[in-house]
Tab-separated table of N, CA, C and O in Angstrom:
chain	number	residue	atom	x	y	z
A	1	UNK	N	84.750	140.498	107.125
A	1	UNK	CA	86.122	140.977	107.132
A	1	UNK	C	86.668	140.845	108.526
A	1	UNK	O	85.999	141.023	109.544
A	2	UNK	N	88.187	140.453	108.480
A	2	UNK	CA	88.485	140.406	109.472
A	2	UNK	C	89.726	140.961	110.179
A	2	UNK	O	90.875	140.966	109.739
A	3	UNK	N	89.205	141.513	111.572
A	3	UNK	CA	90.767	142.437	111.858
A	3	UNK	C	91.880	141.893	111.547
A	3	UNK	O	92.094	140.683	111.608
A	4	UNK	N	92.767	142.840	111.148
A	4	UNK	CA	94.225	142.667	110.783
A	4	UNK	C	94.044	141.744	109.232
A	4	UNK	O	95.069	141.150	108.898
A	5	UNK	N	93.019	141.620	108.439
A	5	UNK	CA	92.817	141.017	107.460
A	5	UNK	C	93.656	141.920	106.464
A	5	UNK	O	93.673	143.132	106.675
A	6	UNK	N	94.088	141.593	105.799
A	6	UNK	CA	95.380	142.252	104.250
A	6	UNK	C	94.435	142.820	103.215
A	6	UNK	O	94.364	144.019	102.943
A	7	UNK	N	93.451	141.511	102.457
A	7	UNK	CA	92.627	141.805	101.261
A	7	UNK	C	91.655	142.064	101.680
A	7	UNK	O	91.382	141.638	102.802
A	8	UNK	N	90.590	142.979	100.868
A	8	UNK	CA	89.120	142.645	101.088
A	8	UNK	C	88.587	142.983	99.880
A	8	UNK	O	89.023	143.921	99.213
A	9	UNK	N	87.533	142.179	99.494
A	9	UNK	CA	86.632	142.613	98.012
A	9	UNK	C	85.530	143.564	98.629
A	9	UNK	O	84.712	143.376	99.530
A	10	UNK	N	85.804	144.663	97.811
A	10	UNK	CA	84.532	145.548	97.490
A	10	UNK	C	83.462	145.424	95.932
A	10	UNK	O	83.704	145.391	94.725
A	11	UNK	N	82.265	145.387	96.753
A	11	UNK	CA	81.509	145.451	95.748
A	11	UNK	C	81.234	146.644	95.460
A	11	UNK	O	80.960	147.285	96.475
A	12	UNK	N	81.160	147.520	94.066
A	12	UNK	CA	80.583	149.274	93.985
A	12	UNK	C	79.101	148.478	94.006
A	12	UNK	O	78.625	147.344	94.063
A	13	UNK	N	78.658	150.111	93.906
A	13	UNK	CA	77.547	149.923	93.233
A	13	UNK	C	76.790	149.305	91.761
A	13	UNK	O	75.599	149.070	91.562
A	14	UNK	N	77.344	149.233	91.329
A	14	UNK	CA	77.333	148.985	89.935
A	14	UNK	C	77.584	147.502	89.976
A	14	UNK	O	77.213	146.873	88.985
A	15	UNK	N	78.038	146.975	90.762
A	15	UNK	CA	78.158	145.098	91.212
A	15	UNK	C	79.264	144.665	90.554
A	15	UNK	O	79.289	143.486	90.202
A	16	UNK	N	80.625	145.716	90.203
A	16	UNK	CA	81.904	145.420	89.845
A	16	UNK	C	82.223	145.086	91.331
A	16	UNK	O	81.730	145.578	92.346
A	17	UNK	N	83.544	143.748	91.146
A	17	UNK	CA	84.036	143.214	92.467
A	17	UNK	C	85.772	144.062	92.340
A	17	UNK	O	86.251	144.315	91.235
A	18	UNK	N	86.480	144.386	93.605
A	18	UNK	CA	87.303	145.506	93.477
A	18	UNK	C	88.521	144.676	94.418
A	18	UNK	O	87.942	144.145	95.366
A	19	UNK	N	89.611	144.471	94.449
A	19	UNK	CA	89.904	143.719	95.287
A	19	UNK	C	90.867	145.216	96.026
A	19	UNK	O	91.306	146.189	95.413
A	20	UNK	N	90.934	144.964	97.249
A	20	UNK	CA	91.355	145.770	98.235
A	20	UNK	C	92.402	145.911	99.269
A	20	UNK	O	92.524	144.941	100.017
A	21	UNK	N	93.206	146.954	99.469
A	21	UNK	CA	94.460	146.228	100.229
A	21	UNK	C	94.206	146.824	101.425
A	21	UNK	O	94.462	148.025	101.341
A	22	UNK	N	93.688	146.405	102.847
A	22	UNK	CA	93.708	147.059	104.005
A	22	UNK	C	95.231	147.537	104.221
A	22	UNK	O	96.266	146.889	104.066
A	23	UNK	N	95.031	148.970	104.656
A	23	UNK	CA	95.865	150.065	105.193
A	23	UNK	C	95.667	149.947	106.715
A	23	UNK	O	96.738	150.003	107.319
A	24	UNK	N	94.581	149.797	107.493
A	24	UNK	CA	94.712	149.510	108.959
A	24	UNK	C	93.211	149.222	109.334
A	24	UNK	O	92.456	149.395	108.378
A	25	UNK	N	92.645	148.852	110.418
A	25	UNK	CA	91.487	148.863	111.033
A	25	UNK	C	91.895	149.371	112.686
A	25	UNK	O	93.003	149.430	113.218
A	26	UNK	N	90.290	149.756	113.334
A	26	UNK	CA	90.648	150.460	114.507
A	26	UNK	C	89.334	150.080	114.713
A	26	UNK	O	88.534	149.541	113.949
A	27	UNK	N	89.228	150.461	115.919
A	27	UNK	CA	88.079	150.490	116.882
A	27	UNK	C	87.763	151.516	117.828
A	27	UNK	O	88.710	151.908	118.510
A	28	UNK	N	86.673	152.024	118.016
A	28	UNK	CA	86.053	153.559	118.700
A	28	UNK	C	85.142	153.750	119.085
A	28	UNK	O	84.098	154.013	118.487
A	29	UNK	N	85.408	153.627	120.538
A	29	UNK	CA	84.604	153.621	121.785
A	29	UNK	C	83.341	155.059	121.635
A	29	UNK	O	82.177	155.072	122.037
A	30	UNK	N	84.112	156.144	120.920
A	30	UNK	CA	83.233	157.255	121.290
A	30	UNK	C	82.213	156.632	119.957
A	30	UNK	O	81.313	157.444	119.743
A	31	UNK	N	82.149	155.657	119.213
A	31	UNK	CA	80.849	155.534	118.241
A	31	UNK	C	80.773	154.357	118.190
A	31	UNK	O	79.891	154.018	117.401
A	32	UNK	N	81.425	153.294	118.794
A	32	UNK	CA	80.727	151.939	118.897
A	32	UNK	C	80.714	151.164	118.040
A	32	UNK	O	79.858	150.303	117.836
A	33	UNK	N	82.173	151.500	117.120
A	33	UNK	CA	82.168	151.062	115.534
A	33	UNK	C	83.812	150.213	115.572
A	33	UNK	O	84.638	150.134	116.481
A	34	UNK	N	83.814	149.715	114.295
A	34	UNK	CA	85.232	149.487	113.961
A	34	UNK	C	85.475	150.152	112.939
A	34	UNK	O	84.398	150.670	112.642
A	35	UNK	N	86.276	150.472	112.179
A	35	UNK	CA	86.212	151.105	110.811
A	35	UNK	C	87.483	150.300	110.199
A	35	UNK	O	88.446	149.950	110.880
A	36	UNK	N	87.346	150.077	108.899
A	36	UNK	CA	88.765	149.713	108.045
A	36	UNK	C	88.807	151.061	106.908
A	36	UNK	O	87.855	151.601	106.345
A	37	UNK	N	90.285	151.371	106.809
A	37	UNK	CA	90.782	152.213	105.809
A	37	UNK	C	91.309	151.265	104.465
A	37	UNK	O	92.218	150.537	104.864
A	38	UNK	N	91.143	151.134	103.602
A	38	UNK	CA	91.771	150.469	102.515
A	38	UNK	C	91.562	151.593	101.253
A	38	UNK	O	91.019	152.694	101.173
A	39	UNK	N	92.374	150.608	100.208
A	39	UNK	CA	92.580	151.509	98.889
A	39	UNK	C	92.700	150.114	97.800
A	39	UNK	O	92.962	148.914	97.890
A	40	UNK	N	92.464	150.747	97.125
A	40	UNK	CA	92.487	149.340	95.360
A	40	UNK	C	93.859	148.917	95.090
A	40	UNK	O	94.667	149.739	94.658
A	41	UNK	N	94.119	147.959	95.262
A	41	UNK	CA	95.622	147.374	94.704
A	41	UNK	C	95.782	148.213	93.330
A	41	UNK	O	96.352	149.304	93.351
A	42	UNK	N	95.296	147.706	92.220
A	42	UNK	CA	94.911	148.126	91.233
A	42	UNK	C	95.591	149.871	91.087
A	42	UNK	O	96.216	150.064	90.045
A	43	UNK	N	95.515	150.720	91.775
A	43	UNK	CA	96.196	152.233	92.458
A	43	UNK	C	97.768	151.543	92.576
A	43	UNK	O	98.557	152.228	91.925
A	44	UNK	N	98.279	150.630	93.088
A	44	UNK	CA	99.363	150.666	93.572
A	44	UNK	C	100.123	150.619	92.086
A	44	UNK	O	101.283	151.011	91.963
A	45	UNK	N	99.297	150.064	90.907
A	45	UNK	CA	100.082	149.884	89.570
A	45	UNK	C	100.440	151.025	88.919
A	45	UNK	O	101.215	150.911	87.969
A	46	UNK	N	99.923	152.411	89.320
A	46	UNK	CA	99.839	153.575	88.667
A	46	UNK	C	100.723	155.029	89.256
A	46	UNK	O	100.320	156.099	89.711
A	47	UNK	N	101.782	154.603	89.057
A	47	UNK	CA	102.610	155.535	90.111
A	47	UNK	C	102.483	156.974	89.806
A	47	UNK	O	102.767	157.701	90.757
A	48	UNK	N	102.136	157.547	88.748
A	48	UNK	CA	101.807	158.904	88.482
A	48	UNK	C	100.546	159.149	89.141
A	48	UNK	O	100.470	160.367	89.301
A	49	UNK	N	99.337	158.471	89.681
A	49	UNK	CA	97.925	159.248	90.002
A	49	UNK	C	98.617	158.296	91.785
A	49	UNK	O	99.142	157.218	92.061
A	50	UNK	N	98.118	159.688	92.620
A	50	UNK	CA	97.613	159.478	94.214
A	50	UNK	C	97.156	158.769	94.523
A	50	UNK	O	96.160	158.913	93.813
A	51	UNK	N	96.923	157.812	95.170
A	51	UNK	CA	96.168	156.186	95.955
A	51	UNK	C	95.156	157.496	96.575
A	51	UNK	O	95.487	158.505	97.197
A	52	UNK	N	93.558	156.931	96.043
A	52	UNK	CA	92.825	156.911	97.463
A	52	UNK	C	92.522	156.166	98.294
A	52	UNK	O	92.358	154.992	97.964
A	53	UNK	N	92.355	156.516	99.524
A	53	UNK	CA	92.226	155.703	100.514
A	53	UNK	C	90.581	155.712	101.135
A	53	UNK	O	90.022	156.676	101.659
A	54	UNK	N	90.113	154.592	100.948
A	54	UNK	CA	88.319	154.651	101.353
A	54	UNK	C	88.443	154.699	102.837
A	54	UNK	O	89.530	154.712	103.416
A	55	UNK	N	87.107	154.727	103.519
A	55	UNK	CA	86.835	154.167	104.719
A	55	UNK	C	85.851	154.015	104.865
A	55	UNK	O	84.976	154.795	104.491
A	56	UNK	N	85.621	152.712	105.597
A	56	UNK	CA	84.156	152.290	105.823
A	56	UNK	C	84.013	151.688	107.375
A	56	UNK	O	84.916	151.076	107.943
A	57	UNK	N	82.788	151.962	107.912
A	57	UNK	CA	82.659	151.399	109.562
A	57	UNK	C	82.112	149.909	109.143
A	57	UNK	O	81.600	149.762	108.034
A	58	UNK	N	82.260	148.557	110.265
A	58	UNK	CA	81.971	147.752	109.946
A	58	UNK	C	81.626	146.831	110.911
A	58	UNK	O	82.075	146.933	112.052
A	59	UNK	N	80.795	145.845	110.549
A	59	UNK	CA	80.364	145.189	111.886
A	59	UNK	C	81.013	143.641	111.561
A	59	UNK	O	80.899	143.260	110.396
A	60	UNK	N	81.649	142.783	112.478
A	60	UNK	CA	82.181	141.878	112.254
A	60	UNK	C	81.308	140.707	112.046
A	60	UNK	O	80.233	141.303	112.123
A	61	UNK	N	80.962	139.396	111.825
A	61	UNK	CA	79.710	138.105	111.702
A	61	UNK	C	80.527	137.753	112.475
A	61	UNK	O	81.727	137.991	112.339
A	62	UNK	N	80.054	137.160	113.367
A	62	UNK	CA	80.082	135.958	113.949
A	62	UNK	C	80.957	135.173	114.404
A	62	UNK	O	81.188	134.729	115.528
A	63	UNK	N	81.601	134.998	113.017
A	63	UNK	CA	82.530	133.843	112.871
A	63	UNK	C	83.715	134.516	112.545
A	63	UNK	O	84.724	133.817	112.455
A	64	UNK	N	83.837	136.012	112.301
A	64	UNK	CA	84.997	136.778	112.248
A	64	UNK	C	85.471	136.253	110.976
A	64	UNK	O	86.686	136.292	110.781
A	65	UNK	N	84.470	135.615	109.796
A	65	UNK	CA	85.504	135.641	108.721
A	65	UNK	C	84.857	136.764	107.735
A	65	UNK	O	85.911	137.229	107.300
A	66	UNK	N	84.264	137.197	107.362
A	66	UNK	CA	83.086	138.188	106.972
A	66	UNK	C	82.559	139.068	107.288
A	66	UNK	O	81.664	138.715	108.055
A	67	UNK	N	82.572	140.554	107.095
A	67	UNK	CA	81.814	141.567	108.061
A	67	UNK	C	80.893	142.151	107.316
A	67	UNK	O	80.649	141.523	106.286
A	68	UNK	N	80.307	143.104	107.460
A	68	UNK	CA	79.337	143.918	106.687
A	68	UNK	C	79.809	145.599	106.732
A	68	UNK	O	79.645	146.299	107.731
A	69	UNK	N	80.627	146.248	105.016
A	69	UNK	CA	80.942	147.107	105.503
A	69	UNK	C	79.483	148.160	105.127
A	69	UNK	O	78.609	148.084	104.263
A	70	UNK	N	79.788	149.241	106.381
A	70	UNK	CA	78.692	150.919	105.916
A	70	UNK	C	79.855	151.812	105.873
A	70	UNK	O	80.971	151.719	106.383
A	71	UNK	N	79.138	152.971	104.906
A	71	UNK	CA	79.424	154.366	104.794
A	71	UNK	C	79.768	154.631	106.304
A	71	UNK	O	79.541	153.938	107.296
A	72	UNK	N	80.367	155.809	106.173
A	72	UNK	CA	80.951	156.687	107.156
A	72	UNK	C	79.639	157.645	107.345
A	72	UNK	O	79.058	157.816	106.273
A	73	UNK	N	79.008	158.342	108.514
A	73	UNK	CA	77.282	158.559	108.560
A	73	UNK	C	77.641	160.462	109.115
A	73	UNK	O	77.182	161.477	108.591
A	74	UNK	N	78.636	160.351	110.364
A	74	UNK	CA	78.726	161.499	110.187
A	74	UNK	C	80.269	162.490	110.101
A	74	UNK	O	81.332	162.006	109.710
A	75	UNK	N	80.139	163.625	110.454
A	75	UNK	CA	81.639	164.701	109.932
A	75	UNK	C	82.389	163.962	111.112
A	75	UNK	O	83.368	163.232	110.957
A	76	UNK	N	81.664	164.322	112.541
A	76	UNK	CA	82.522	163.748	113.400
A	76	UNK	C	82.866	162.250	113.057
A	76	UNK	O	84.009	161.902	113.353
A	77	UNK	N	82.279	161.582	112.643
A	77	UNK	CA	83.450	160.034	112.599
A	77	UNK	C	84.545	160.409	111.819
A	77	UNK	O	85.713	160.186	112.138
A	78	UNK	N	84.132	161.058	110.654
A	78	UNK	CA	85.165	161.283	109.448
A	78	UNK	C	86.652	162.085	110.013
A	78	UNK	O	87.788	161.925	109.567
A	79	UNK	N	86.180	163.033	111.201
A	79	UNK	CA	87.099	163.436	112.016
A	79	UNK	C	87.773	162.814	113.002
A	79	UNK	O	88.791	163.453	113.266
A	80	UNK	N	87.633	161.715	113.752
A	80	UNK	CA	88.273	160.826	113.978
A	80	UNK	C	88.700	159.900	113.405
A	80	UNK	O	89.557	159.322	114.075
A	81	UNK	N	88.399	159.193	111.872
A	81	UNK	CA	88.848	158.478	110.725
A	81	UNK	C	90.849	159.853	110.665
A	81	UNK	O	92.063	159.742	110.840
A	82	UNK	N	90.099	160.605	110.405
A	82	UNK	CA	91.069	161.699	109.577
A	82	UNK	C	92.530	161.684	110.536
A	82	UNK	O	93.674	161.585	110.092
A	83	UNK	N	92.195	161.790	111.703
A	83	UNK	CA	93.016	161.907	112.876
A	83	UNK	C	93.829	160.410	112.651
A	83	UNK	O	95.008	160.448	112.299
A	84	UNK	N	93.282	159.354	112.826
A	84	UNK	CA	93.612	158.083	112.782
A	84	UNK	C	94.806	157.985	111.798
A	84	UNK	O	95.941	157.596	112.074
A	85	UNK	N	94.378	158.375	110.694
A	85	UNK	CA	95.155	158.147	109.709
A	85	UNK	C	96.065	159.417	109.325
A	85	UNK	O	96.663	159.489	108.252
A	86	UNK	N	96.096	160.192	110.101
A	86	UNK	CA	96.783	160.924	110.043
A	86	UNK	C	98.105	160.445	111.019
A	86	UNK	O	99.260	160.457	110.595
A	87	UNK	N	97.731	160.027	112.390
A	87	UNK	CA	98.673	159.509	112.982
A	87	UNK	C	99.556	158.100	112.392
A	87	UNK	O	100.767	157.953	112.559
A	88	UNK	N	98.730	157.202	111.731
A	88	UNK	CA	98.983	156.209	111.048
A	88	UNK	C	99.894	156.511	110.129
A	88	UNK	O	100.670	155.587	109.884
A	89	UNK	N	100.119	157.873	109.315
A	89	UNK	CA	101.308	157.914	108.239
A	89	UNK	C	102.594	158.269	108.440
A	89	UNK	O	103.626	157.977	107.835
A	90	UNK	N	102.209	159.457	110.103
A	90	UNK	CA	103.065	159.868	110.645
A	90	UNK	C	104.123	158.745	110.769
A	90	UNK	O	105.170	158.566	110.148
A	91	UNK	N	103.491	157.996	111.827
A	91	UNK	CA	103.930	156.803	112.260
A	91	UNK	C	104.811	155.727	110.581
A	91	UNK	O	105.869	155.109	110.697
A	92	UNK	N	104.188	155.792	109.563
A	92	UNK	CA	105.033	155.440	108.707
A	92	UNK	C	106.145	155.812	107.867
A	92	UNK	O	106.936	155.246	107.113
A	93	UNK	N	105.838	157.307	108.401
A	93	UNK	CA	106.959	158.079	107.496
A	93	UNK	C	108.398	157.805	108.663
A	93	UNK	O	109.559	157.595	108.312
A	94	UNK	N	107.864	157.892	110.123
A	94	UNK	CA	109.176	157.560	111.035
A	94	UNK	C	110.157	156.715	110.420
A	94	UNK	O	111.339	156.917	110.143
A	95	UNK	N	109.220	155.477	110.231
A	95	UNK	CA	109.764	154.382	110.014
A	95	UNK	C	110.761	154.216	108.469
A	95	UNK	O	111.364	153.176	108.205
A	96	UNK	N	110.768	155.099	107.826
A	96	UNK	CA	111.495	155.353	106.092
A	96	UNK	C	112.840	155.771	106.964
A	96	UNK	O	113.872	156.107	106.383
């Protein structure tokens, strides 16, 4: 996966493929990570139920076309995830 990338396929567990709309990516010095926030297109068709929004930390390949995403490991990342995107909506609601 790659920064500022739009789509990304998630695989679940279950080995269904999910296609994905990045909401933002960031990078964080205090854990040495990148993280992307995304949510299921698939959500955007359903205007009565809430979009969730995933997050996963991720390491980029190489070639920056492909990354490898992980789980979120501890509260504190999730607390700087939370912050992130908290400023991130702020920042979008300005803009309405």
């Amino acid at each position: 996966m790659e920064h500022g990338e739009n789509n990304i396929t998630i695989v679940d567990e279950n080995g269904n493929e999910q296609l994905c709309e990045v909401l933002f990516t960031f990078d964080s010095e205090q854990f040495n990570k990148s993280y992307v926030l995304y949510y299921p297109i698939s959500a955007e068709d359903d205007e009565d139920e809430e979009i969730e929004i995933h997050a996963s930390s991720f390491v980029p390949s190489e070639d920056n076309k492909d990354g490898e995403l992980s789980p979120v490991e501890t509260e504190e990342e999730w607390d700087v995830i939370e912050e992130m995107l908290s400023t991130f909506l702020d920042e979008e609601g300005d803009e309405d």
